[in-house]
mmCIF file with all atom_site columns, C-alpha atoms in Angstrom:
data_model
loop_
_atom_site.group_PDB
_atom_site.id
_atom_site.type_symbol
_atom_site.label_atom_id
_atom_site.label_alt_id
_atom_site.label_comp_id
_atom_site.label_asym_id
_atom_site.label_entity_id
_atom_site.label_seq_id
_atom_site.pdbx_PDB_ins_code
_atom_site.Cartn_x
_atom_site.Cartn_y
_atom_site.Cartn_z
_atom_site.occupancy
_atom_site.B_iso_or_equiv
_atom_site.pdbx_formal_charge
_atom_site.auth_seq_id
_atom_site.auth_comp_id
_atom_site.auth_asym_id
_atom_site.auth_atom_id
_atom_site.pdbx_PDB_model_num
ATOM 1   C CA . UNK A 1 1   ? 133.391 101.678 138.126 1.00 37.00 ? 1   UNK A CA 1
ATOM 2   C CA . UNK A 1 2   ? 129.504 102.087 138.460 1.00 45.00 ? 2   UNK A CA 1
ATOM 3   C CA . UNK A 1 3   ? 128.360 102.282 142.095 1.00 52.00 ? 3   UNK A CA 1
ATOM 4   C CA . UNK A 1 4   ? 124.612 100.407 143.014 1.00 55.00 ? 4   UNK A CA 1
ATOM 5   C CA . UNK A 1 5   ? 121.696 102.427 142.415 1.00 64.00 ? 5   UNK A CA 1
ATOM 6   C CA . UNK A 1 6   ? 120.584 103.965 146.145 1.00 66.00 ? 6   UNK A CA 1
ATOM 7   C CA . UNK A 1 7   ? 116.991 105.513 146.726 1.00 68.00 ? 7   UNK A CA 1
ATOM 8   C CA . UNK A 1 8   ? 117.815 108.440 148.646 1.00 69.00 ? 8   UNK A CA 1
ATOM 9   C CA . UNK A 1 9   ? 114.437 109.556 150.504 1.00 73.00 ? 9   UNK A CA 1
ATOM 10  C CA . UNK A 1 10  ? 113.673 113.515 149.918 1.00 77.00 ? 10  UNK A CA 1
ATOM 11  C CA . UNK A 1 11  ? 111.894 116.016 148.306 1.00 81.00 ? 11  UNK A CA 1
ATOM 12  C CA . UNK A 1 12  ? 111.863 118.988 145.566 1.00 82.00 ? 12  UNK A CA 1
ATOM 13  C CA . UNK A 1 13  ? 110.273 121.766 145.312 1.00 87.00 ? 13  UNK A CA 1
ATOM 14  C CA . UNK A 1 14  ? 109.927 123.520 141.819 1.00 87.00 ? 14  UNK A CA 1
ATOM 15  C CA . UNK A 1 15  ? 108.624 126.987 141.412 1.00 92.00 ? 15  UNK A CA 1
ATOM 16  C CA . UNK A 1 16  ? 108.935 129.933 138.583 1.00 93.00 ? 16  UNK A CA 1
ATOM 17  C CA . UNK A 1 17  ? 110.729 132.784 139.194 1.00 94.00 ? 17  UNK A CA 1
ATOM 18  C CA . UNK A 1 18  ? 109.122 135.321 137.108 1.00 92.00 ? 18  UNK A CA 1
ATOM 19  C CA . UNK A 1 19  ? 108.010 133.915 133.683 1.00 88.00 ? 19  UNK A CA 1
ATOM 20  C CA . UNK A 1 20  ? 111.029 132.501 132.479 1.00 88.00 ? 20  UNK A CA 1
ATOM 21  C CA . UNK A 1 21  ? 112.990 130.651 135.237 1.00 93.00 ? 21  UNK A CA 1
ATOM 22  C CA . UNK A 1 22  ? 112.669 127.830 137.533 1.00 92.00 ? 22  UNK A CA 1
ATOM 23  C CA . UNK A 1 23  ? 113.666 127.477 140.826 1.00 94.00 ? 23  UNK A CA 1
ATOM 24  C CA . UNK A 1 24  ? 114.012 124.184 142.243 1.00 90.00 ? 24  UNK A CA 1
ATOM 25  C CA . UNK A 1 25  ? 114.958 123.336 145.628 1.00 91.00 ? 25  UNK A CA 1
ATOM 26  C CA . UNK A 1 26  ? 115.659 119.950 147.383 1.00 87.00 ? 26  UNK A CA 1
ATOM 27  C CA . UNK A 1 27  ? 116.218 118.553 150.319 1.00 87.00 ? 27  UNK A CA 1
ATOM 28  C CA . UNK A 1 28  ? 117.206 114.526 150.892 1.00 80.00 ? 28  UNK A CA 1
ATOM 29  C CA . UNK A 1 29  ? 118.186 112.033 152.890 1.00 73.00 ? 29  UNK A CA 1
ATOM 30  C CA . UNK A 1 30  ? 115.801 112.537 156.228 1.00 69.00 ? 30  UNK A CA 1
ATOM 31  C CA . UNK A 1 31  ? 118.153 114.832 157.937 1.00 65.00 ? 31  UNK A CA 1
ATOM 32  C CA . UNK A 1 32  ? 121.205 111.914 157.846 1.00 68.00 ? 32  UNK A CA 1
ATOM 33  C CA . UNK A 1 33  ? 123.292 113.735 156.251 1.00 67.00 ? 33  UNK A CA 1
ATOM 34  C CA . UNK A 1 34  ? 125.529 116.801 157.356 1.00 67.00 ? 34  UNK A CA 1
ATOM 35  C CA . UNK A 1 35  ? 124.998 117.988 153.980 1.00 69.00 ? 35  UNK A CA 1
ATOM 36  C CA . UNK A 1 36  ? 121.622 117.307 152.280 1.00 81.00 ? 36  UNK A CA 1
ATOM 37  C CA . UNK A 1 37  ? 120.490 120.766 150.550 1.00 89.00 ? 37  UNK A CA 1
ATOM 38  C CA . UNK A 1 38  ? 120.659 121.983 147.050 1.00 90.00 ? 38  UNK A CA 1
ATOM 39  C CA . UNK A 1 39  ? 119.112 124.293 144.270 1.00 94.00 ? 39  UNK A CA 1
ATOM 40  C CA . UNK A 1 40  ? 118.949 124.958 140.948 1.00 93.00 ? 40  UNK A CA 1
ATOM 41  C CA . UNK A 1 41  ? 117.829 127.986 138.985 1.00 95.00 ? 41  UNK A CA 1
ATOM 42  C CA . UNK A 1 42  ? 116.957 126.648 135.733 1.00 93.00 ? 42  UNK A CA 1
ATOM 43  C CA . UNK A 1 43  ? 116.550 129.053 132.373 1.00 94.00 ? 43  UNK A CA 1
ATOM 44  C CA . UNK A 1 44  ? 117.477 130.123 128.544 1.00 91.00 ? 44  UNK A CA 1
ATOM 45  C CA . UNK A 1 45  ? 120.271 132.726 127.429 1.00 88.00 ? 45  UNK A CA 1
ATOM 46  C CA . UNK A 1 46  ? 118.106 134.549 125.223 1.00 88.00 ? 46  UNK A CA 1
ATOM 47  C CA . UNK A 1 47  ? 121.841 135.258 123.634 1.00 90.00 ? 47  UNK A CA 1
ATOM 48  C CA . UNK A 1 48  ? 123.518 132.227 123.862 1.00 89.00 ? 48  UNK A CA 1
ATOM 49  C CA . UNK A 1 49  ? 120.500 130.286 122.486 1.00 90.00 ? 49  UNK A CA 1
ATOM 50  C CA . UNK A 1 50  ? 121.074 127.812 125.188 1.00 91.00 ? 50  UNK A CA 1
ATOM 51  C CA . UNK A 1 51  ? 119.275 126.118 128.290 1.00 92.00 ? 51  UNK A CA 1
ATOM 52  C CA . UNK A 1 52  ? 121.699 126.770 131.817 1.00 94.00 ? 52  UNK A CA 1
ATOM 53  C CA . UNK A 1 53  ? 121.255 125.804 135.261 1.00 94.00 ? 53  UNK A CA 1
ATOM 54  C CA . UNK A 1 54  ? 123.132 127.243 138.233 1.00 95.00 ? 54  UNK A CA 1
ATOM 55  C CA . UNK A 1 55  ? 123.937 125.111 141.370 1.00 94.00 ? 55  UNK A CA 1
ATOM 56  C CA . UNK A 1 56  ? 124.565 125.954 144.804 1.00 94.00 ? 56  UNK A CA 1
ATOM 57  C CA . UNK A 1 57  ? 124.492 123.922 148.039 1.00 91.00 ? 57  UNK A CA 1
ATOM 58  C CA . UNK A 1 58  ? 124.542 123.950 151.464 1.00 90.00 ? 58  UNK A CA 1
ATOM 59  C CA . UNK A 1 59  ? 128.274 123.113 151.682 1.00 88.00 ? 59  UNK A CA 1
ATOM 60  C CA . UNK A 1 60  ? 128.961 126.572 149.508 1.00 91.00 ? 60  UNK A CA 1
ATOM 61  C CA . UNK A 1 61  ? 129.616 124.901 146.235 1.00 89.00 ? 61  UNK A CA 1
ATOM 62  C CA . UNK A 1 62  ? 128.529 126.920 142.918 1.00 92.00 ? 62  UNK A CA 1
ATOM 63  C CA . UNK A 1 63  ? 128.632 125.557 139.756 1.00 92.00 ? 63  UNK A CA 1
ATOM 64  C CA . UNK A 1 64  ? 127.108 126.301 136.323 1.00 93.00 ? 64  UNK A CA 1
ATOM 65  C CA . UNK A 1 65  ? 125.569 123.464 134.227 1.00 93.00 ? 65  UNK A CA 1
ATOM 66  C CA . UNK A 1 66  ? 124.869 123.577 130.192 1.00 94.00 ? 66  UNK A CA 1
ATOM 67  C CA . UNK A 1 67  ? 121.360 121.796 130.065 1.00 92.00 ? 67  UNK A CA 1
ATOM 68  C CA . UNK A 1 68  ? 118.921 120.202 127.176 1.00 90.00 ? 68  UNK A CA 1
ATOM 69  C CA . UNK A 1 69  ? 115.803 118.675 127.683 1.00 85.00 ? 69  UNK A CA 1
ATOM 70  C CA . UNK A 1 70  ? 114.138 117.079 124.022 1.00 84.00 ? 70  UNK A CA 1
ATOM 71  C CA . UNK A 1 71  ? 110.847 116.269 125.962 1.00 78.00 ? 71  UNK A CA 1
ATOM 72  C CA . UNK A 1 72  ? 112.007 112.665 127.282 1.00 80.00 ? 72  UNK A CA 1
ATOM 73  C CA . UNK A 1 73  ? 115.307 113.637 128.428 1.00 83.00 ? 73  UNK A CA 1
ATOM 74  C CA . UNK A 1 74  ? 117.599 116.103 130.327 1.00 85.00 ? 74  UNK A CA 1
ATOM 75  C CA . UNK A 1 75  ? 120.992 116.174 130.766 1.00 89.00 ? 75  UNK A CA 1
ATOM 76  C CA . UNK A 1 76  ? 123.192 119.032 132.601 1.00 90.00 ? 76  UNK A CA 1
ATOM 77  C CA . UNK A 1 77  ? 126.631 118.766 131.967 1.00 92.00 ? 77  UNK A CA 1
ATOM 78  C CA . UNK A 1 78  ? 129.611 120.459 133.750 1.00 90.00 ? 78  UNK A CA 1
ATOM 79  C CA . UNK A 1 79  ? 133.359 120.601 131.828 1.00 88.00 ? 79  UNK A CA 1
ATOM 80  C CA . UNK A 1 80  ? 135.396 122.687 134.542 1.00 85.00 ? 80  UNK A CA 1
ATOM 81  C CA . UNK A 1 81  ? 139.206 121.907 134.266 1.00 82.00 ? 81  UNK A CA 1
ATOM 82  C CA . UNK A 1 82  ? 138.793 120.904 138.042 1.00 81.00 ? 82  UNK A CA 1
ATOM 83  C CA . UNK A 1 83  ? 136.392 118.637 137.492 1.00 82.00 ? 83  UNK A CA 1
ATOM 84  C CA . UNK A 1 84  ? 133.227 117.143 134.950 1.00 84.00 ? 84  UNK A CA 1
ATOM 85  C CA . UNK A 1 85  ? 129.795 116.215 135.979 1.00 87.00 ? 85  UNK A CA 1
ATOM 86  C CA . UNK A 1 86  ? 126.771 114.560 134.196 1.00 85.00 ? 86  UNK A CA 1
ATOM 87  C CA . UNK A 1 87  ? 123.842 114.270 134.818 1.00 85.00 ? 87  UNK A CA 1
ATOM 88  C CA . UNK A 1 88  ? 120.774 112.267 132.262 1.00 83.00 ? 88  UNK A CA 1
ATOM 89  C CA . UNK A 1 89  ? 117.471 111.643 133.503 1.00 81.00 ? 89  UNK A CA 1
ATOM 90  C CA . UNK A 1 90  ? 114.522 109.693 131.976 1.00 78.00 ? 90  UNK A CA 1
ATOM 91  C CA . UNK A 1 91  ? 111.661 111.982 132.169 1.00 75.00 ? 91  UNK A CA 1
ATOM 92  C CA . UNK A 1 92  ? 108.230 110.215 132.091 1.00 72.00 ? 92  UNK A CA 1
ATOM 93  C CA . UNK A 1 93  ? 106.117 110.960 129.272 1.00 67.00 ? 93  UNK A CA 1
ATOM 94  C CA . UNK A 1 94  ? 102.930 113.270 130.767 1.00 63.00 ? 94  UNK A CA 1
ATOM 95  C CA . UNK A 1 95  ? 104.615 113.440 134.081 1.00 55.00 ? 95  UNK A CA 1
ATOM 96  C CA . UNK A 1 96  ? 106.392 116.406 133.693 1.00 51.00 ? 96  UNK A CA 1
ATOM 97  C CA . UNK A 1 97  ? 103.439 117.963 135.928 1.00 47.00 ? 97  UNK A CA 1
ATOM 98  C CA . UNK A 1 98  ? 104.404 115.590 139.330 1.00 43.00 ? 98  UNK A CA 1
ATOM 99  C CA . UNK A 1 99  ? 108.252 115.742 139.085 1.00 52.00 ? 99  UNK A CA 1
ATOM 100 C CA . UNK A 1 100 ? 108.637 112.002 138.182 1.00 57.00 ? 100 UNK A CA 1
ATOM 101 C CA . UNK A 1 101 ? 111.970 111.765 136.764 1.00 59.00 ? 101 UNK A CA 1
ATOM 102 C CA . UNK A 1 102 ? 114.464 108.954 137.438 1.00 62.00 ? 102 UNK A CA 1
ATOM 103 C CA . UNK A 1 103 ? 118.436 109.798 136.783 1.00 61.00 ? 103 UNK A CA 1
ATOM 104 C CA . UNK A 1 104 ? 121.705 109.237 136.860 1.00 64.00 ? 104 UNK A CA 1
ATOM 105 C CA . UNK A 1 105 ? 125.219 111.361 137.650 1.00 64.00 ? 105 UNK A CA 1
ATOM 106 C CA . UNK A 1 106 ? 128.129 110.885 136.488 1.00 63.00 ? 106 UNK A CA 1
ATOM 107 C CA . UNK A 1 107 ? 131.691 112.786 137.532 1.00 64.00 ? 107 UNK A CA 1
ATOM 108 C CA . UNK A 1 108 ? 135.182 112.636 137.293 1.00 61.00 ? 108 UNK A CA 1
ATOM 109 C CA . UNK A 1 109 ? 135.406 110.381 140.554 1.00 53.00 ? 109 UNK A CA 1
ATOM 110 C CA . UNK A 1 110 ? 132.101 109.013 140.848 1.00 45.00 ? 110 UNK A CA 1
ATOM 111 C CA . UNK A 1 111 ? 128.827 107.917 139.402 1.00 41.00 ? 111 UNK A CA 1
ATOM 112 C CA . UNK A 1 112 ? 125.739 108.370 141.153 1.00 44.00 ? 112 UNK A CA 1
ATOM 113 C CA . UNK A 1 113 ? 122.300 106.998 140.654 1.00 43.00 ? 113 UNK A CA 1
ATOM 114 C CA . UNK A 1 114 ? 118.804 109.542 141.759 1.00 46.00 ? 114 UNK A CA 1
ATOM 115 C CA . UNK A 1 115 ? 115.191 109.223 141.229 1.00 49.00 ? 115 UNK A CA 1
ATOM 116 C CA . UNK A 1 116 ? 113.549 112.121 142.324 1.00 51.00 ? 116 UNK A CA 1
ATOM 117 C CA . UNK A 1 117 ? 109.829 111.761 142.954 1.00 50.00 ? 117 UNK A CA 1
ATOM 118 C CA . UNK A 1 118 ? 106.441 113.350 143.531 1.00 49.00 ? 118 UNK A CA 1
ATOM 119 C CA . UNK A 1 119 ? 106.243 114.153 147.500 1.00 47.00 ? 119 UNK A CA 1
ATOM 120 C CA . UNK A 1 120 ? 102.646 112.559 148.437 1.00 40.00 ? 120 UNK A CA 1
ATOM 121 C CA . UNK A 1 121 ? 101.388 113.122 144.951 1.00 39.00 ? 121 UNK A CA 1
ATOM 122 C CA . UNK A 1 122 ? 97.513  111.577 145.522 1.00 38.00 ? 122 UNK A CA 1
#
């Protein structure tokens, strides 16, 4: 069952952390929401030979994400026994700079539409 697509007003903030991860950090849904704070630290096992994110939110939840991005998409995926999660996103070609990337998630029990875009980006 696919749920309607829903704009959820917010922002992200990406940053490195050192010279070979990514922090991003976002925060959605104008405060309407008891829980509406998440992060991602985003990087390579130099010995796995593999892209992984970590996830962690404001309600406590961890979770560890394999990741691959071929230059117009990215999808983190999560196979836990307890649970799976997807998530593919469409990133715009040469707007990799502003953050424009529109997505969707996918999980055992739902599925989940997010566009994530540039915060005041003039």
């Amino acid at each position: 069952m696919e749920l309607p697509a829903v704009e959820v007003p917010g922002t992200t903030t990406v940053e490195w952390l050192g010279e070979s991860l990514l922090v991003a950090q976002s925060e959605f849904g104008d405060g309407r929401h008891a829980h509406s704070e998440m992060s991602f630290v985003l990087g390579r096992s130099d010995a796995n030979d593999r892209f992984v994110a970590l996830y962690q939110d404001d309600r406590g939840v961890c979770r560890e994400f394999a990741m691959t991005f071929d230059g117009e998409h990215w999808t983190m995926i999560r196979e836990d026994p307890d649970f799976h999660q997807r998530f593919i996103a469409d990133v715009e070609k040469d707007r990799i700079p502003l953050g424009n990337v529109r997505g969707r998630g996918q999980g055992s029990r739902m599925v989940q539409v997010l566009r994530v875009s540039p915060a005041d980006s003039a």
